[in-house]
Amino acid sequence: MKSWMKVLLLILAGVLALGAGAFGAWYFLEKQNEQEMEEIERQAREAVKEEQAVEKETIRIEGLSFARISDREIEVRWPDQWDASVREYQVERRTPGTEGWEQVGSLPAGQGTEEGQLSWVDTLEDSSIRQYEYRVQAEPLDPEAYEVEDGEPVMASNLLLCIDPGHYAGKNLIQTEPVYAEGDFTLPLAQELEKILREEYGVTVRMTRESGDITLEGYSNDELDSRHISLRGEAAKGADLFISLHTNANLDGANGCATEEQPISINKPILILNEPACQDPQVIRLANRIGSGLAKASLDLGIAAKGTFQEVKAAGEIREWTDAYNDATNVEGTVCRRMGQSGDYYGVLRGAANVGVPGMIIEHGFHTVPEMRGTAKTGELAKAWARADAEGIAEGFGFL
């Protein structure tokens, strides 16, 4: 081969080698740039996702309440604050203590009242007493813009009680220190009891009075504490149970002590049942549970000497109330009945019986015991006794 051709080939080979190297370098840079762009794009997508996640609002239906419409209807209510963002609400319920929720109804958005409330009525299969937890779930109009959390539950039942805060303001006043009036104490006791029953057990309560005064059927205060007292019990018409709240007293000079200076050993809960209640095993069981709770609460507060209660199993074991038993010291409280010439001795219980409602008077303890009056003055006693009453009621109806 001629020398010039060799030179030409060598030059050509060099050029090709340089070209291949340049192409390799270019290809490597392009790949690197492509990978960098992909990473930048990935990071951008993640940032958008994070931004969207941060911007999503959370919908949770809270502030539920309930109303017992009838013995077969429970209305569930909730605020419409999310209504503009919701397509539909699903109402769910479950039996307390169970895991699974069951959808029992739905409500389209836009059904709120002028007061900003939405509601749905659960129609029960029958009128047997039952208790449910309810919650409301939301289906948003734009699932991309909202996250949905499980709704806040509310306890509800079809149980209706009529509670009578005994007497009226200023009645049965004791001016010996600590000063006390039974009619003043029974109202906050009833209000605390109503609050616990509604909030914790879903029980609806009808009160015979909500202030110091009582007015029924055109009569008021002393008239409803004497000749027209049966109207208080008759106010329970349609209820499942009537309960009249009281504190007890003794005969003058009982136990050799001043009438209003009795020893704590006289203190005991006494539950007096009307005739329909005496024939109802569930009410007897409920009375036992209330009495046991009250005896323990009074002992724990240091205002009683005994913390036990003599329970009864059937109507035949219910003792007749007497002054001797009432005023006795160092005996357990129990379930009693007291009969008069026209049936139940106490007008409130007779009134409840007139409308076919089982009823009871709860004599929580003796206001003739100074220690009891002192504890009542602090507000501690009403809370403790209301708690015992509520838990006894709940247990009696199978809610505990």
CSV table of C-alpha atoms in Angstrom, one decimal:
chain,number,residue,atom,x,y,z
A,1,MET,CA,0.0,0.0,0.0
A,2,LYS,CA,1.2,3.4,-0.9
A,3,SER,CA,2.4,5.5,2.0
A,4,TRP,CA,0.0,8.3,1.4
A,5,MET,CA,-2.9,5.9,1.6
A,6,LYS,CA,-1.6,4.6,4.9
A,7,VAL,CA,-1.5,8.1,6.2
A,8,LEU,CA,-5.0,8.7,5.0
A,9,LEU,CA,-6.3,5.6,6.7
A,10,LEU,CA,-4.6,6.5,9.9
A,11,ILE,CA,-6.2,10.0,9.8
A,12,LEU,CA,-9.6,8.5,9.0
A,13,ALA,CA,-9.2,6.0,11.9
A,14,GLY,CA,-8.4,8.9,14.3
A,15,VAL,CA,-11.4,10.9,13.2
A,16,LEU,CA,-13.6,7.9,13.7
A,17,ALA,CA,-12.1,7.3,17.1
A,18,LEU,CA,-12.7,10.9,18.1
A,19,GLY,CA,-16.3,10.7,16.8
A,20,ALA,CA,-17.0,7.6,18.7
A,21,GLY,CA,-15.6,9.1,21.9
A,22,ALA,CA,-17.6,12.3,21.4
A,23,PHE,CA,-20.8,10.3,20.7
A,24,GLY,CA,-20.2,8.2,23.8
A,25,ALA,CA,-19.7,11.3,25.9
A,26,TRP,CA,-22.9,12.9,24.4
A,27,TYR,CA,-24.9,9.8,25.0
A,28,PHE,CA,-23.8,9.6,28.6
A,29,LEU,CA,-24.7,13.2,29.2
A,30,GLU,CA,-28.1,12.8,27.6
A,31,LYS,CA,-28.8,9.8,29.7
A,32,GLN,CA,-27.7,11.6,32.8
A,33,ASN,CA,-29.8,14.6,32.0
A,34,GLU,CA,-32.8,12.3,31.3
A,35,GLN,CA,-32.4,10.7,34.7
A,36,GLU,CA,-32.1,14.0,36.3
A,37,MET,CA,-35.2,15.2,34.6
A,38,GLU,CA,-37.1,12.1,35.7
A,39,GLU,CA,-36.0,12.7,39.3
A,40,ILE,CA,-37.1,16.3,39.1
A,41,GLU,CA,-40.5,15.3,37.7
A,42,ARG,CA,-40.9,12.6,40.4
A,43,GLN,CA,-40.1,15.1,43.1
A,44,ALA,CA,-42.5,17.6,41.6
A,45,ARG,CA,-45.3,14.9,41.6
A,46,GLU,CA,-44.6,14.1,45.2
A,47,ALA,CA,-44.7,17.7,46.1
A,48,VAL,CA,-48.1,18.1,44.4
A,49,LYS,CA,-49.4,15.0,46.2
A,50,GLU,CA,-48.1,16.4,49.6
A,51,GLU,CA,-49.6,19.8,48.8
A,52,GLN,CA,-53.0,18.2,47.9
A,53,ALA,CA,-52.9,16.0,51.1
A,54,VAL,CA,-52.3,19.1,53.2
A,55,GLU,CA,-55.1,21.0,51.6
A,56,LYS,CA,-57.7,18.2,52.0
A,57,GLU,CA,-60.3,19.0,54.6
A,58,THR,CA,-61.6,16.4,57.1
A,59,ILE,CA,-65.3,15.8,57.4
A,60,ARG,CA,-66.5,14.3,60.7
A,61,ILE,CA,-70.1,14.5,61.8
A,62,GLU,CA,-70.1,15.5,65.4
A,63,GLY,CA,-72.5,17.0,67.9
A,64,LEU,CA,-75.2,14.3,67.6
A,65,SER,CA,-78.3,14.3,69.8
A,66,PHE,CA,-81.4,12.2,70.0
A,67,ALA,CA,-85.1,12.4,70.8
A,68,ARG,CA,-87.5,9.6,71.7
A,69,ILE,CA,-90.4,10.3,69.5
A,70,SER,CA,-92.4,7.3,70.7
A,71,ASP,CA,-91.8,3.9,72.1
A,72,ARG,CA,-91.0,2.7,68.5
A,73,GLU,CA,-89.3,5.8,67.1
A,74,ILE,CA,-85.9,7.4,67.9
A,75,GLU,CA,-84.9,10.6,66.1
A,76,VAL,CA,-81.1,11.2,65.5
A,77,ARG,CA,-80.1,14.8,65.0
A,78,TRP,CA,-76.9,16.5,63.9
A,79,PRO,CA,-75.7,19.9,62.7
A,80,ASP,CA,-75.6,20.7,59.0
A,81,GLN,CA,-72.2,22.4,59.1
A,82,TRP,CA,-70.8,20.2,56.3
A,83,ASP,CA,-74.0,20.1,54.2
A,84,ALA,CA,-72.6,22.2,51.3
A,85,SER,CA,-69.8,19.6,50.9
A,86,VAL,CA,-71.8,16.4,51.3
A,87,ARG,CA,-73.8,14.4,48.8
A,88,GLU,CA,-75.4,12.0,51.3
A,89,TYR,CA,-75.4,11.1,55.0
A,90,GLN,CA,-75.5,7.4,56.1
A,91,VAL,CA,-76.9,6.7,59.6
A,92,GLU,CA,-75.4,3.7,61.3
A,93,ARG,CA,-76.2,1.9,64.6
A,94,ARG,CA,-74.9,-0.9,66.8
A,95,THR,CA,-75.8,-2.5,70.1
A,96,PRO,CA,-73.5,-1.1,72.8
A,97,GLY,CA,-70.5,-3.4,73.5
A,98,THR,CA,-70.5,-4.9,69.9
A,99,GLU,CA,-67.9,-4.1,67.2
A,100,GLY,CA,-69.8,-3.9,63.9
A,101,TRP,CA,-71.9,-1.0,62.7
A,102,GLU,CA,-75.0,-1.5,60.5
A,103,GLN,CA,-76.3,1.1,58.1
A,104,VAL,CA,-80.0,1.6,58.9
A,105,GLY,CA,-80.8,4.7,56.9
A,106,SER,CA,-79.6,7.6,54.7
A,107,LEU,CA,-80.4,11.2,54.1
A,108,PRO,CA,-79.6,13.4,51.1
A,109,ALA,CA,-77.9,16.7,51.8
A,110,GLY,CA,-80.0,19.8,51.8
A,111,GLN,CA,-82.7,18.6,54.2
A,112,GLY,CA,-81.7,20.8,57.1
A,113,THR,CA,-84.0,23.0,59.1
A,114,GLU,CA,-83.8,26.8,59.6
A,115,GLU,CA,-82.1,26.1,62.8
A,116,GLY,CA,-79.3,24.2,61.0
A,117,GLN,CA,-80.2,20.7,62.1
A,118,LEU,CA,-80.5,17.5,60.1
A,119,SER,CA,-82.5,14.5,61.4
A,120,TRP,CA,-83.5,11.0,60.6
A,121,VAL,CA,-86.0,8.8,62.4
A,122,ASP,CA,-85.2,5.1,63.2
A,123,THR,CA,-88.5,3.1,63.3
A,124,LEU,CA,-88.0,0.1,65.6
A,125,GLU,CA,-89.4,-3.3,65.1
A,126,ASP,CA,-91.5,-3.2,68.3
A,127,SER,CA,-91.8,-1.3,71.5
A,128,SER,CA,-89.5,-3.4,73.7
A,129,ILE,CA,-87.0,-1.3,75.6
A,130,ARG,CA,-83.7,-1.2,73.7
A,131,GLN,CA,-80.5,0.9,73.6
A,132,TYR,CA,-78.4,1.7,70.5
A,133,GLU,CA,-75.3,3.7,69.6
A,134,TYR,CA,-75.8,5.8,66.5
A,135,ARG,CA,-73.3,7.6,64.3
A,136,VAL,CA,-73.6,9.5,61.0
A,137,GLN,CA,-71.1,9.0,58.1
A,138,ALA,CA,-70.7,11.5,55.2
A,139,GLU,CA,-70.3,10.9,51.5
A,140,PRO,CA,-68.5,14.0,50.2
A,141,LEU,CA,-69.4,15.7,46.8
A,142,ASP,CA,-65.7,15.7,46.0
A,143,PRO,CA,-63.7,12.8,47.4
A,144,GLU,CA,-60.5,14.3,46.1
A,145,ALA,CA,-61.0,17.4,48.3
A,146,TYR,CA,-62.2,15.8,51.5
A,147,GLU,CA,-61.2,13.0,53.8
A,148,VAL,CA,-64.0,11.4,55.9
A,149,GLU,CA,-63.5,10.3,59.5
A,150,ASP,CA,-65.9,8.1,61.4
A,151,GLY,CA,-68.7,10.1,63.0
A,152,GLU,CA,-69.0,10.8,66.7
A,153,PRO,CA,-71.4,8.3,68.3
A,154,VAL,CA,-74.4,9.1,70.5
A,155,MET,CA,-76.2,6.7,72.8
A,156,ALA,CA,-80.0,6.6,72.5
A,157,SER,CA,-82.9,4.4,73.6
A,158,ASN,CA,-86.7,4.3,73.6
A,159,LEU,CA,-86.8,4.3,77.4
A,160,LEU,CA,-88.9,7.1,78.9
A,161,LEU,CA,-88.8,7.9,82.6
A,162,CYS,CA,-90.8,10.4,84.6
A,163,ILE,CA,-88.8,11.9,87.4
A,164,ASP,CA,-90.4,13.9,90.2
A,165,PRO,CA,-88.1,16.1,92.2
A,166,GLY,CA,-89.9,15.8,95.5
A,167,HIS,CA,-91.9,18.8,97.0
A,168,TYR,CA,-91.0,22.3,95.9
A,169,ALA,CA,-88.5,25.1,96.9
A,170,GLY,CA,-88.2,25.6,100.6
A,171,LYS,CA,-90.3,22.6,101.6
A,172,ASN,CA,-89.2,20.7,104.7
A,173,LEU,CA,-86.8,23.3,105.9
A,174,ILE,CA,-84.4,22.6,108.6
A,175,GLN,CA,-83.0,25.7,110.2
A,176,THR,CA,-80.6,23.9,112.5
A,177,GLU,CA,-77.1,24.1,111.1
A,178,PRO,CA,-76.3,22.9,108.5
A,179,VAL,CA,-79.4,24.6,107.0
A,180,TYR,CA,-81.2,22.4,104.5
A,181,ALA,CA,-84.6,22.2,102.6
A,182,GLU,CA,-85.6,18.9,101.0
A,183,GLY,CA,-87.5,20.7,98.2
A,184,ASP,CA,-84.3,22.7,97.4
A,185,PHE,CA,-82.1,19.6,97.3
A,186,THR,CA,-84.2,17.3,95.2
A,187,LEU,CA,-84.1,19.6,92.2
A,188,PRO,CA,-80.3,19.5,91.6
A,189,LEU,CA,-80.4,15.8,92.4
A,190,ALA,CA,-83.0,15.3,89.7
A,191,GLN,CA,-81.1,17.5,87.2
A,192,GLU,CA,-77.9,15.6,87.7
A,193,LEU,CA,-79.7,12.3,87.4
A,194,GLU,CA,-81.3,13.5,84.1
A,195,LYS,CA,-78.0,14.6,82.7
A,196,ILE,CA,-76.3,11.3,83.4
A,197,LEU,CA,-79.2,9.2,82.1
A,198,ARG,CA,-79.3,11.3,78.9
A,199,GLU,CA,-75.6,11.6,78.1
A,200,GLU,CA,-74.3,8.2,79.2
A,201,TYR,CA,-77.3,5.9,78.7
A,202,GLY,CA,-79.5,7.6,76.1
A,203,VAL,CA,-82.5,7.8,78.3
A,204,THR,CA,-85.3,10.4,77.9
A,205,VAL,CA,-86.5,12.0,81.1
A,206,ARG,CA,-89.8,13.9,81.7
A,207,MET,CA,-89.5,16.1,84.8
A,208,THR,CA,-92.5,17.1,86.9
A,209,ARG,CA,-90.7,20.4,87.6
A,210,GLU,CA,-87.6,22.1,86.4
A,211,SER,CA,-87.5,25.0,88.8
A,212,GLY,CA,-88.3,25.7,92.4
A,213,ASP,CA,-92.0,25.8,91.6
A,214,ILE,CA,-94.2,23.1,90.3
A,215,THR,CA,-97.4,23.6,88.3
A,216,LEU,CA,-99.6,20.8,86.9
A,217,GLU,CA,-103.2,21.0,85.7
A,218,GLY,CA,-103.6,24.5,87.0
A,219,TYR,CA,-102.4,23.6,90.5
A,220,SER,CA,-99.1,24.6,92.0
A,221,ASN,CA,-96.7,24.0,94.9
A,222,ASP,CA,-98.5,23.2,98.2
A,223,GLU,CA,-101.6,22.1,96.3
A,224,LEU,CA,-99.5,19.5,94.5
A,225,ASP,CA,-98.0,18.5,97.8
A,226,SER,CA,-101.3,17.8,99.5
A,227,ARG,CA,-104.8,17.2,98.1
A,228,HIS,CA,-103.8,17.2,94.4
A,229,ILE,CA,-100.5,15.3,94.9
A,230,SER,CA,-101.6,12.4,92.8
A,231,LEU,CA,-101.3,14.6,89.7
A,232,ARG,CA,-97.5,14.4,90.1
A,233,GLY,CA,-97.7,10.6,89.6
A,234,GLU,CA,-100.3,10.9,86.8
A,235,ALA,CA,-97.8,13.1,84.9
A,236,ALA,CA,-96.0,9.8,84.2
A,237,LYS,CA,-98.7,8.7,81.8
A,238,GLY,CA,-97.0,6.9,78.9
A,239,ALA,CA,-93.7,6.5,80.7
A,240,ASP,CA,-92.0,3.2,81.5
A,241,LEU,CA,-91.3,4.2,85.1
A,242,PHE,CA,-92.1,6.9,87.6
A,243,ILE,CA,-89.5,7.9,90.2
A,244,SER,CA,-90.1,10.5,93.0
A,245,LEU,CA,-86.9,11.7,94.6
A,246,HIS,CA,-86.8,12.4,98.3
A,247,THR,CA,-84.8,12.6,101.5
A,248,ASN,CA,-86.2,11.0,104.7
A,249,ALA,CA,-87.1,12.2,108.2
A,250,ASN,CA,-88.0,10.5,111.5
A,251,LEU,CA,-90.5,10.9,114.3
A,252,ASP,CA,-89.8,13.7,116.8
A,253,GLY,CA,-87.2,12.6,119.4
A,254,ALA,CA,-86.4,9.3,117.6
A,255,ASN,CA,-83.6,7.2,119.1
A,256,GLY,CA,-83.4,9.5,122.2
A,257,CYS,CA,-81.9,12.2,120.1
A,258,ALA,CA,-83.0,15.7,119.0
A,259,THR,CA,-85.3,15.3,116.0
A,260,GLU,CA,-82.8,16.9,113.6
A,261,GLU,CA,-79.6,15.6,115.3
A,262,GLN,CA,-79.9,11.9,114.4
A,263,PRO,CA,-76.8,9.6,114.4
A,264,ILE,CA,-75.5,8.4,111.0
A,265,SER,CA,-76.5,4.9,112.0
A,266,ILE,CA,-80.1,5.8,111.1
A,267,ASN,CA,-79.1,6.5,107.5
A,268,LYS,CA,-80.3,4.0,105.0
A,269,PRO,CA,-81.9,4.1,101.6
A,270,ILE,CA,-85.6,3.0,101.5
A,271,LEU,CA,-87.4,2.4,98.2
A,272,ILE,CA,-91.2,2.4,98.4
A,273,LEU,CA,-92.9,0.8,95.4
A,274,ASN,CA,-96.5,1.1,94.2
A,275,GLU,CA,-98.6,-1.9,93.4
A,276,PRO,CA,-97.8,-2.1,89.7
A,277,ALA,CA,-94.0,-2.0,90.6
A,278,CYS,CA,-94.4,-4.7,93.2
A,279,GLN,CA,-95.7,-7.0,90.5
A,280,ASP,CA,-92.9,-6.2,88.0
A,281,PRO,CA,-89.7,-8.3,88.5
A,282,GLN,CA,-87.7,-5.9,86.4
A,283,VAL,CA,-88.6,-2.9,88.6
A,284,ILE,CA,-87.9,-4.9,91.8
A,285,ARG,CA,-84.5,-5.8,90.4
A,286,LEU,CA,-83.9,-2.2,89.5
A,287,ALA,CA,-84.9,-1.0,93.0
A,288,ASN,CA,-82.4,-3.5,94.5
A,289,ARG,CA,-79.6,-2.1,92.3
A,290,ILE,CA,-80.4,1.5,93.2
A,291,GLY,CA,-80.6,0.7,96.9
A,292,SER,CA,-77.3,-1.1,96.9
A,293,GLY,CA,-75.6,1.7,95.1
A,294,LEU,CA,-77.0,4.3,97.4
A,295,ALA,CA,-76.0,2.4,100.6
A,296,LYS,CA,-72.4,2.1,99.3
A,297,ALA,CA,-72.3,5.8,98.2
A,298,SER,CA,-73.5,7.0,101.6
A,299,LEU,CA,-71.0,4.8,103.4
A,300,ASP,CA,-68.2,6.1,101.2
A,301,LEU,CA,-69.2,9.7,102.0
A,302,GLY,CA,-69.1,9.0,105.7
A,303,ILE,CA,-72.8,9.7,106.3
A,304,ALA,CA,-73.9,6.1,107.0
A,305,ALA,CA,-72.8,3.3,109.2
A,306,LYS,CA,-73.8,0.5,106.8
A,307,GLY,CA,-72.9,0.1,103.2
A,308,THR,CA,-75.1,-2.9,102.4
A,309,PHE,CA,-78.8,-3.2,101.3
A,310,GLN,CA,-81.3,-5.9,101.9
A,311,GLU,CA,-82.4,-7.0,98.5
A,312,VAL,CA,-85.6,-8.7,97.7
A,313,LYS,CA,-86.3,-11.3,95.0
A,314,ALA,CA,-90.1,-11.1,94.6
A,315,ALA,CA,-93.2,-9.3,95.6
A,316,GLY,CA,-93.7,-11.6,98.6
A,317,GLU,CA,-90.5,-10.5,100.2
A,318,ILE,CA,-91.3,-6.8,100.1
A,319,ARG,CA,-91.9,-5.6,103.6
A,320,GLU,CA,-94.6,-3.1,104.8
A,321,TRP,CA,-93.1,0.2,105.7
A,322,THR,CA,-93.5,1.2,109.4
A,323,ASP,CA,-92.3,4.0,111.6
A,324,ALA,CA,-90.4,1.5,113.7
A,325,TYR,CA,-88.4,0.3,110.7
A,326,ASN,CA,-88.0,3.7,109.3
A,327,ASP,CA,-86.4,5.2,112.5
A,328,ALA,CA,-84.4,2.1,113.4
A,329,THR,CA,-80.6,2.4,113.6
A,330,ASN,CA,-77.9,0.0,112.4
A,331,VAL,CA,-80.3,-1.8,110.0
A,332,GLU,CA,-80.0,-2.2,106.2
A,333,GLY,CA,-82.2,-0.3,103.9
A,334,THR,CA,-84.6,-2.3,101.7
A,335,VAL,CA,-87.5,-2.3,99.3
A,336,CYS,CA,-90.9,-1.5,100.9
A,337,ARG,CA,-94.6,-1.0,100.1
A,338,ARG,CA,-97.1,1.1,102.1
A,339,MET,CA,-100.8,0.6,101.6
A,340,GLY,CA,-103.7,2.8,102.6
A,341,GLN,CA,-107.5,2.6,102.4
A,342,SER,CA,-107.5,3.5,98.7
A,343,GLY,CA,-104.6,1.5,97.5
A,344,ASP,CA,-101.1,2.9,97.7
A,345,TYR,CA,-100.7,5.2,100.7
A,346,TYR,CA,-98.6,7.9,99.0
A,347,GLY,CA,-100.5,10.0,96.5
A,348,VAL,CA,-97.6,10.3,94.0
A,349,LEU,CA,-97.5,6.5,93.8
A,350,ARG,CA,-101.2,6.2,93.6
A,351,GLY,CA,-101.3,8.7,90.8
A,352,ALA,CA,-98.7,6.7,88.8
A,353,ALA,CA,-100.8,3.5,89.4
A,354,ASN,CA,-103.9,5.4,88.2
A,355,VAL,CA,-102.3,5.7,84.7
A,356,GLY,CA,-100.8,2.2,84.7
A,357,VAL,CA,-97.2,3.1,85.4
A,358,PRO,CA,-94.9,1.3,87.9
A,359,GLY,CA,-93.5,3.8,90.3
A,360,MET,CA,-91.3,4.3,93.3
A,361,ILE,CA,-90.3,6.8,95.9
A,362,ILE,CA,-86.6,6.8,96.7
A,363,GLU,CA,-85.8,8.0,100.2
A,364,HIS,CA,-82.1,8.4,99.6
A,365,GLY,CA,-81.1,9.1,103.2
A,366,PHE,CA,-82.1,11.1,106.3
A,367,HIS,CA,-81.9,14.9,106.2
A,368,THR,CA,-82.2,14.7,110.0
A,369,VAL,CA,-78.6,13.6,110.1
A,370,PRO,CA,-76.3,16.7,110.3
A,371,GLU,CA,-73.5,15.0,108.4
A,372,MET,CA,-75.9,14.4,105.5
A,373,ARG,CA,-76.9,18.0,105.4
A,374,GLY,CA,-73.3,19.2,105.5
A,375,THR,CA,-72.4,17.0,102.6
A,376,ALA,CA,-75.5,18.1,100.7
A,377,LYS,CA,-74.3,21.7,101.1
A,378,THR,CA,-71.1,21.1,99.2
A,379,GLY,CA,-72.9,19.6,96.1
A,380,GLU,CA,-71.0,16.4,96.5
A,381,LEU,CA,-74.0,14.4,97.7
A,382,ALA,CA,-76.3,15.2,94.8
A,383,LYS,CA,-73.7,14.0,92.4
A,384,ALA,CA,-72.9,10.8,94.3
A,385,TRP,CA,-76.6,9.9,94.8
A,386,ALA,CA,-77.5,10.7,91.2
A,387,ARG,CA,-74.7,8.5,90.0
A,388,ALA,CA,-76.0,5.6,92.2
A,389,ASP,CA,-79.6,6.2,90.9
A,390,ALA,CA,-78.5,6.3,87.3
A,391,GLU,CA,-76.4,3.2,87.4
A,392,GLY,CA,-79.1,1.3,89.2
A,393,ILE,CA,-81.7,2.3,86.6
A,394,ALA,CA,-79.3,1.4,83.7
A,395,GLU,CA,-78.5,-2.0,85.2
A,396,GLY,CA,-82.2,-2.6,85.9
A,397,PHE,CA,-83.1,-2.0,82.3
A,398,GLY,CA,-80.1,-4.0,81.0
A,399,PHE,CA,-78.0,-1.0,79.8
A,400,LEU,CA,-75.0,-2.0,82.0
